[in-house]
Coordinates of C-alpha atoms and ligand atoms in Angstrom, one line a residue:
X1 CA 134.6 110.6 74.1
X2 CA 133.0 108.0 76.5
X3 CA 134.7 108.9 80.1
X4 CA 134.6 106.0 82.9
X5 CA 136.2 105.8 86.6
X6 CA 137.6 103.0 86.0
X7 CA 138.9 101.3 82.9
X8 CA 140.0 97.4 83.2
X9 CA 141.5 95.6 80.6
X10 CA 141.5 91.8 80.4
X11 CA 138.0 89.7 81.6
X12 CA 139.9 86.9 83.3
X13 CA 140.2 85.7 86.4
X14 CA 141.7 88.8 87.6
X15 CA 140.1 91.8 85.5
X16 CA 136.4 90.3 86.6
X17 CA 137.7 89.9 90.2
X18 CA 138.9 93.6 90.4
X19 CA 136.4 95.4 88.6
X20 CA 133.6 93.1 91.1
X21 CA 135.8 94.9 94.1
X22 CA 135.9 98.2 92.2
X23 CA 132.0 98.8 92.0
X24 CA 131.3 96.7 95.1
X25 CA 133.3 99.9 96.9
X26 CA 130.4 102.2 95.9
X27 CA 129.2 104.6 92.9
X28 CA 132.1 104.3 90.3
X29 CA 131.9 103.6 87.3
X30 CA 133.6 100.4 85.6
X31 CA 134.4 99.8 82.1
X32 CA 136.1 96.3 81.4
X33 CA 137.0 95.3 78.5
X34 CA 138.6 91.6 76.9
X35 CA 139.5 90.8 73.3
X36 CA 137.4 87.5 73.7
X37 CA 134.1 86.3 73.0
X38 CA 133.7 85.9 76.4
X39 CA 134.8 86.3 79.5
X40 CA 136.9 83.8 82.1
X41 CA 140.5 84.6 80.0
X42 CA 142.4 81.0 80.4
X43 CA 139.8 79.5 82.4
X44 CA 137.7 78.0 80.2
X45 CA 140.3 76.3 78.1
X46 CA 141.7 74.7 81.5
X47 CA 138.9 71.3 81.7
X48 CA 141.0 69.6 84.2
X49 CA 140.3 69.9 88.1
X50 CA 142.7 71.9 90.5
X51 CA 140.8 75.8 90.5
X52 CA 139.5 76.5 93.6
X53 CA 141.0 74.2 96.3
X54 CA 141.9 77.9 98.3
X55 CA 139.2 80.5 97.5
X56 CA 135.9 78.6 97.4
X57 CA 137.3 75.3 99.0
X58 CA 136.3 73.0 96.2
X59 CA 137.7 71.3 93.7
X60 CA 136.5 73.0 90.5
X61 CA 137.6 72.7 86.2
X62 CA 138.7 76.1 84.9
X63 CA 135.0 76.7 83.2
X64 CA 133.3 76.1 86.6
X65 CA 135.7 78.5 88.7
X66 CA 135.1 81.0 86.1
X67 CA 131.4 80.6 85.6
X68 CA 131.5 81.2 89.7
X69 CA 133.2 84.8 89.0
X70 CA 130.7 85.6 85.9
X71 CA 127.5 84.7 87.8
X72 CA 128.4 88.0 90.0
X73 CA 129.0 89.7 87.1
X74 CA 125.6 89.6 86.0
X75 CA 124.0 91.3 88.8
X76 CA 127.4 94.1 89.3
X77 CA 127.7 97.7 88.2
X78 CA 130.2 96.6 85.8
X79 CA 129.6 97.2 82.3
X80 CA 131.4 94.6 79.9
X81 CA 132.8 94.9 76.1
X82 CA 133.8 92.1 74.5
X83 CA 135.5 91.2 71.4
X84 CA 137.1 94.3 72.2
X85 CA 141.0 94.9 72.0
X86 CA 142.5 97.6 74.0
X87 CA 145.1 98.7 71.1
X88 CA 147.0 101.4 72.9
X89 CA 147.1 103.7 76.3
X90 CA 148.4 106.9 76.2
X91 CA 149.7 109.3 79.1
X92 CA 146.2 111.8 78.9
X93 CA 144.7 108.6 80.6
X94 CA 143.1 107.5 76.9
X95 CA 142.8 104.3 75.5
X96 CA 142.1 102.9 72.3
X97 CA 139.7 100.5 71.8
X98 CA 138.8 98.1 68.5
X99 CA 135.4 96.6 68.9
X100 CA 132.2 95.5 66.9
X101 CA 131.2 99.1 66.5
X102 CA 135.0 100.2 65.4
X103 CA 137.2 102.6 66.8
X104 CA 136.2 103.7 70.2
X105 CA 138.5 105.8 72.3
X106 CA 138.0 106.0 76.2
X107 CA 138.9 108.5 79.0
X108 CA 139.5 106.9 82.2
X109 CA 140.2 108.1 85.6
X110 CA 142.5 104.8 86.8
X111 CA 143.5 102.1 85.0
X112 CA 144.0 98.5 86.1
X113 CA 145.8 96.2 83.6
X114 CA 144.8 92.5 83.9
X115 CA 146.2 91.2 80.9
X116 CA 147.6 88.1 81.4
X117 CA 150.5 86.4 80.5
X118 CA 151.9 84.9 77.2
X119 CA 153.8 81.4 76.7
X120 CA 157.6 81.4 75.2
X121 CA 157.9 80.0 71.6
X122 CA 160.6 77.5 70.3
X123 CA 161.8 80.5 68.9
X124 CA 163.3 81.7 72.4
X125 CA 165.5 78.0 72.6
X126 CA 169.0 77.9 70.4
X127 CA 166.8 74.8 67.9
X128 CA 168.4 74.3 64.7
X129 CA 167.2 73.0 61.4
X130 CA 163.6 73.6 59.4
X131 CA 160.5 75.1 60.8
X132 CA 157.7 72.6 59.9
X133 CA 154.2 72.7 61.1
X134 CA 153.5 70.5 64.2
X135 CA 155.3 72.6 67.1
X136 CA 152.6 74.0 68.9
X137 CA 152.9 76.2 72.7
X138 CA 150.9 74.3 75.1
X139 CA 148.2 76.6 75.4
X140 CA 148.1 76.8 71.7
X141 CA 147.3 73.2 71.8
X142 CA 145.2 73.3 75.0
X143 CA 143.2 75.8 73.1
X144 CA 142.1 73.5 69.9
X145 CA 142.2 71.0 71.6
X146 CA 139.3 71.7 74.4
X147 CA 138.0 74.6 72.9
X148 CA 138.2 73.7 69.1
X149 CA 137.8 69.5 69.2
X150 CA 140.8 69.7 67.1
X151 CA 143.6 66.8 67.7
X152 CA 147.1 68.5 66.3
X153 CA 149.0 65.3 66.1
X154 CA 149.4 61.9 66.7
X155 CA 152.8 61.0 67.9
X156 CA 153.4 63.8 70.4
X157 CA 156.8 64.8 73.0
X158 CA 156.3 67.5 75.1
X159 CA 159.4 69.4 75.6
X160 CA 159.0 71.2 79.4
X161 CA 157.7 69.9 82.9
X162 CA 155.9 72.7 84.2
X163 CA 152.2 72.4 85.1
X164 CA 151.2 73.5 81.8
X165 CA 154.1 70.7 80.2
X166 CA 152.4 67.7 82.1
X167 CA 148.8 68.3 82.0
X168 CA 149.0 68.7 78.0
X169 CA 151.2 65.6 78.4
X170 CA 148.3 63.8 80.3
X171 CA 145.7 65.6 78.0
X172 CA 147.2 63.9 74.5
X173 CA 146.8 60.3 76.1
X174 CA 143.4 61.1 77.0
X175 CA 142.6 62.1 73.1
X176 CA 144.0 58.9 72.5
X177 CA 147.6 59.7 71.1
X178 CA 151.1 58.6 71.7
X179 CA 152.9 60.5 74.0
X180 CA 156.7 59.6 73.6
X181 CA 157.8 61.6 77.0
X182 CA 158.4 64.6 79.0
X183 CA 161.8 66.4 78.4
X184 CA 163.4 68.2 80.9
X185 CA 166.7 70.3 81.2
X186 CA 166.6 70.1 84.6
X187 CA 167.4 67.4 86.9
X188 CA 163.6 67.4 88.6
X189 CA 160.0 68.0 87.3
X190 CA 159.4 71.6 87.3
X191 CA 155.3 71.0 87.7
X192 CA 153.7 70.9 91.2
X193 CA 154.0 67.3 93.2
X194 CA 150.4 66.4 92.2
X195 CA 150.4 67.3 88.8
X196 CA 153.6 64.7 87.9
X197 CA 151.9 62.4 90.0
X198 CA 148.0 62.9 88.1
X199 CA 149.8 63.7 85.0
X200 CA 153.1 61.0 84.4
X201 CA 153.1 58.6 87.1
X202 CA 149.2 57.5 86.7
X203 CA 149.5 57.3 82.4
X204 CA 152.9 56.0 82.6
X205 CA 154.7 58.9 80.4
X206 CA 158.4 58.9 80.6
X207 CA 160.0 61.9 82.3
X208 CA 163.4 62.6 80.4
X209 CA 165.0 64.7 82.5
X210 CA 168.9 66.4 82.2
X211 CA 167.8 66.4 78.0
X212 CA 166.8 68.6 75.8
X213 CA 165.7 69.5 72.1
X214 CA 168.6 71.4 69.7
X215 CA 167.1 70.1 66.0
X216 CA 163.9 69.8 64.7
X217 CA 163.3 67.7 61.7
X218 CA 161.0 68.0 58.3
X219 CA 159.7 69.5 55.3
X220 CA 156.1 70.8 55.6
X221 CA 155.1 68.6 58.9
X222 CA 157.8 67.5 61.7
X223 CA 159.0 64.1 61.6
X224 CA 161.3 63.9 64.3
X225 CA 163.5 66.0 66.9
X226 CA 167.2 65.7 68.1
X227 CA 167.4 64.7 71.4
X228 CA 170.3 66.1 73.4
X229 CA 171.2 64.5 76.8
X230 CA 173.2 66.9 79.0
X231 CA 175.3 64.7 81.1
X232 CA 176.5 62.0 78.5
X233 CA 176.2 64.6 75.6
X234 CA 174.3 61.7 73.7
X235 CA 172.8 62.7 70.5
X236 CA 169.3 60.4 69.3
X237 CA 166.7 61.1 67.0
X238 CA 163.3 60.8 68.0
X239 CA 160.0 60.2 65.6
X240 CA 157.4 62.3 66.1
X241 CA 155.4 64.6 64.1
X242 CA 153.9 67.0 67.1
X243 CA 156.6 69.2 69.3
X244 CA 154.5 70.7 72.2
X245 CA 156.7 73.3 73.8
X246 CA 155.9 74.6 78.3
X247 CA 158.9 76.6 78.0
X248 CA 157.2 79.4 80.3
X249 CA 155.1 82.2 80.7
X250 CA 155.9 85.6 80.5
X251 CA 153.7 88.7 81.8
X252 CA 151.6 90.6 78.7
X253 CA 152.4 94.2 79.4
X254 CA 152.5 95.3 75.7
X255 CA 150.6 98.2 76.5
X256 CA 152.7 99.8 78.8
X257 CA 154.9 100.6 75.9
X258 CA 151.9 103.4 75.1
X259 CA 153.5 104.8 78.4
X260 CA 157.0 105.1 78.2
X261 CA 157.1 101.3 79.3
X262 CA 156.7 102.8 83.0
X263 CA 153.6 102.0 85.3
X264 CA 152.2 105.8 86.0
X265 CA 150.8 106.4 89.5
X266 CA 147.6 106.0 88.1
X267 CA 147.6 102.2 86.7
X268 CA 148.1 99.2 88.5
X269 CA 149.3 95.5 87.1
X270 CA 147.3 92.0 88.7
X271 CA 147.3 88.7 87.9
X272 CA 149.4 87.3 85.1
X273 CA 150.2 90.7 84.1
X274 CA 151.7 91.6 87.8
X275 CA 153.5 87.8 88.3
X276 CA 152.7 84.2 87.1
X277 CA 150.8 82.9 89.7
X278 CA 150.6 79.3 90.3
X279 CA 146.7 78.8 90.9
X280 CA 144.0 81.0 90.4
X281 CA 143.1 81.3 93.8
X282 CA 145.9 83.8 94.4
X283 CA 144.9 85.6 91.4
X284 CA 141.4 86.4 92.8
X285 CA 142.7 87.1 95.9
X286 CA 145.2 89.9 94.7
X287 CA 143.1 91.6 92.4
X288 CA 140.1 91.6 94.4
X289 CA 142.2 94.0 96.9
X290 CA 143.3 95.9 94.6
X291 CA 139.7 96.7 93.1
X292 CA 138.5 97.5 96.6
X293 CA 142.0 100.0 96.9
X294 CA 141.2 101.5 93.7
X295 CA 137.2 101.8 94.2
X296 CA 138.1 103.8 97.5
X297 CA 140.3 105.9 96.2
X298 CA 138.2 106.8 93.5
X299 CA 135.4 107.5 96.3
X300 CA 138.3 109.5 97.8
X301 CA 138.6 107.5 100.5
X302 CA 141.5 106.3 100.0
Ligands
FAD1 C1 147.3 75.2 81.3 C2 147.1 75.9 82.6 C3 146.8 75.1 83.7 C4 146.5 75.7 84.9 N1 146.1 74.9 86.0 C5 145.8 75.5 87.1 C6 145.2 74.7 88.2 O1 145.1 73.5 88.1 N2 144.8 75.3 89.3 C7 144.9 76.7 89.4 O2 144.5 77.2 90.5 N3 145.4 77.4 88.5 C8 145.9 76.9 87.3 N4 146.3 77.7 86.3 C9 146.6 79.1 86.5 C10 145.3 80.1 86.4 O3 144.4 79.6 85.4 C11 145.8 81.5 86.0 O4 146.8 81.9 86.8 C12 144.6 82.5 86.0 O5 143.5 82.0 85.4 C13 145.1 83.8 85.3 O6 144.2 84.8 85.3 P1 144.5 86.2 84.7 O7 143.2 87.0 84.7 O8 145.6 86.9 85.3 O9 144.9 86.0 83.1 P2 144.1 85.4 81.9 O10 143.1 84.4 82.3 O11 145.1 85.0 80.9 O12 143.2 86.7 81.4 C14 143.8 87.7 80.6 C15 142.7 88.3 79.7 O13 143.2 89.5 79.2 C16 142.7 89.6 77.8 N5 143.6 90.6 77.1 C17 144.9 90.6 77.0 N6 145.3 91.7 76.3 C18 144.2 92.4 75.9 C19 144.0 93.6 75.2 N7 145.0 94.3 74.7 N8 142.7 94.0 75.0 C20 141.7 93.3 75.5 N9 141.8 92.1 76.3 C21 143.1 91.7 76.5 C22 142.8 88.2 77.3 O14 141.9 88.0 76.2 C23 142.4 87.4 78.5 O15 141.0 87.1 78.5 C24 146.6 77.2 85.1 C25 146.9 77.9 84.0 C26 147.2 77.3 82.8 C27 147.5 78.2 81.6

């Protein structure tokens, strides 16, 4: 069975920035590992600007703050697997890995998870009615849309106001669709100041707040929603046939089950997988002290 120092699932922001600090602390060696084709992880799916303004003081898209981290990749002790899924941990400090070549178990001495975080489905919200196609997660439609040059609709509402809610709002005008609104539970916009201000206020997309979405309508492809206003308790259908839902992101830690669901002394959670961070910059930040901890440790210097 191969054996490494250091085993570091997920090749985003955080995985790459840990496993840089890991071998940058001296001879260990570092095994990362992502699912992808390549690495970056949400990054280059994110075209707008906003990554960067902390760590490297410039205003960069997701693609160019994560081609920054991959051009030190190329000249670190770090060797890389992609189009690799890490399938399941187990207590003797094993992993299982599914790859190009197949099965391919790995030893590992420490273990840093960096697996980022997954987006809540319409499933999670008490919706009634049928399940059509057309009600996508943001970063479902982020994904085709920037990544695939897919359009998944036409007439689009976006039901959340995080970050993630308003710049797919912003991002469906800019494909050149109709973008009935933004609805909100809450009283307020739940995405930083600049985003409702880049996102809503400069392409004019109504912010519905106190409302939400209990019925979705169709057979085969959405044609509408029920709109639900909390204050009045107003009911009013709505036209559309795309539902994008920002209801949140939750951390991935699906492996930990492998483990009892308990973090052992020997693993460590950062990025998306510890918290959901805001911006990146924190991200890089956090992990890249934790690689340095690990790499002394496994110097014994710890
Ligand atoms: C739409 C959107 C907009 C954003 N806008 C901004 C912004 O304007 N400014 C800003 O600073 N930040 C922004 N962020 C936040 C920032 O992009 C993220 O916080 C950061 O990139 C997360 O990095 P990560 O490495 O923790 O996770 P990810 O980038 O999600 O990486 C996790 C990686 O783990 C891999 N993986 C998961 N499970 C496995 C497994 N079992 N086996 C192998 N690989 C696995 C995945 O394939 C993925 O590559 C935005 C995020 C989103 C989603």
């Amino acid at each position: 069975m191969e054996k490494v120092d250091l085993l570091v699932v997920g090749g985003g922001a955080a995985g790459m920035s840990a496993a840089l600090a890991a071998a940058g602390a001296g001879p260990v060696s570092v095994l990362l590992v992502d699912r992808e084709e390549r690495l970056g992880g949400i990054l280059p799916q994110c075209i707008h600007q906003g990554f960067g303004l902390g760590y490297f003081q410039r205003n960069l898209t997701g693609p160019e703050y994560a081609a920054r981290i991959v051009a030190q990749m190329e000249g670190a002790a770090v060797s890389v697997r992609l189009n690799t899924t890490v399938l399941s941990l187990s207590q003797r400090r094993t992993a299982e890995l599914s790859g190009p070549g197949g099965y391919e178990p790995v030893a590992f001495r420490r273990l840093i998870l960096a697996t980022g975080c997954r987006e809540k489905t319409i499933g999670s919200l008490p919706v009634a009615g049928t399940r059509p196609a057309g009600v996508f997660t943001a970063g479902e439609a982020q994904r085709m849309i920037n990544l695939r040059h897919w359009r998944p609709g036409k007439k689009v509402l976006v039901l959340g106001s995080g970050d993630l809610g308003l710049i797919m709002a912003r991002r469906f005008v800019l494909e050149g669709c109709q973008v009935l609104g933004v609805v909100e539970q809450k009283g307020s916009c739940g995405g930083m100041v600049r985003n409702y201000r880049s996102c809503l206020l400069e392409h004019r997309i109504p912010l519905m707040t106190r409302t939400t979405v209990t019925q979705l309508h169709g057979e085969g492809r959405l044609t509408g929603v029920t709109l639900h206003h909390l204050d009045s308790g107003k009911e009013e259908q709505v036209a559309c046939d795309t539902l994008i839902t920002a209801l949140g992101l939750i951390p991935e830690r699906e492996l930990l089950a492998g483990l009892g669901g308990k973090l052992p002394g020997w693993a460590s959670l950062c990025g998306n997988c510890d918290y959901v961070h805001e911006i990146v910059d924190t991200v890089t930040a956090q992990a890249e002290e934790l690689g340095r901890q690990v790499g002394m440790e496994l110097l014994g210097r710890g």
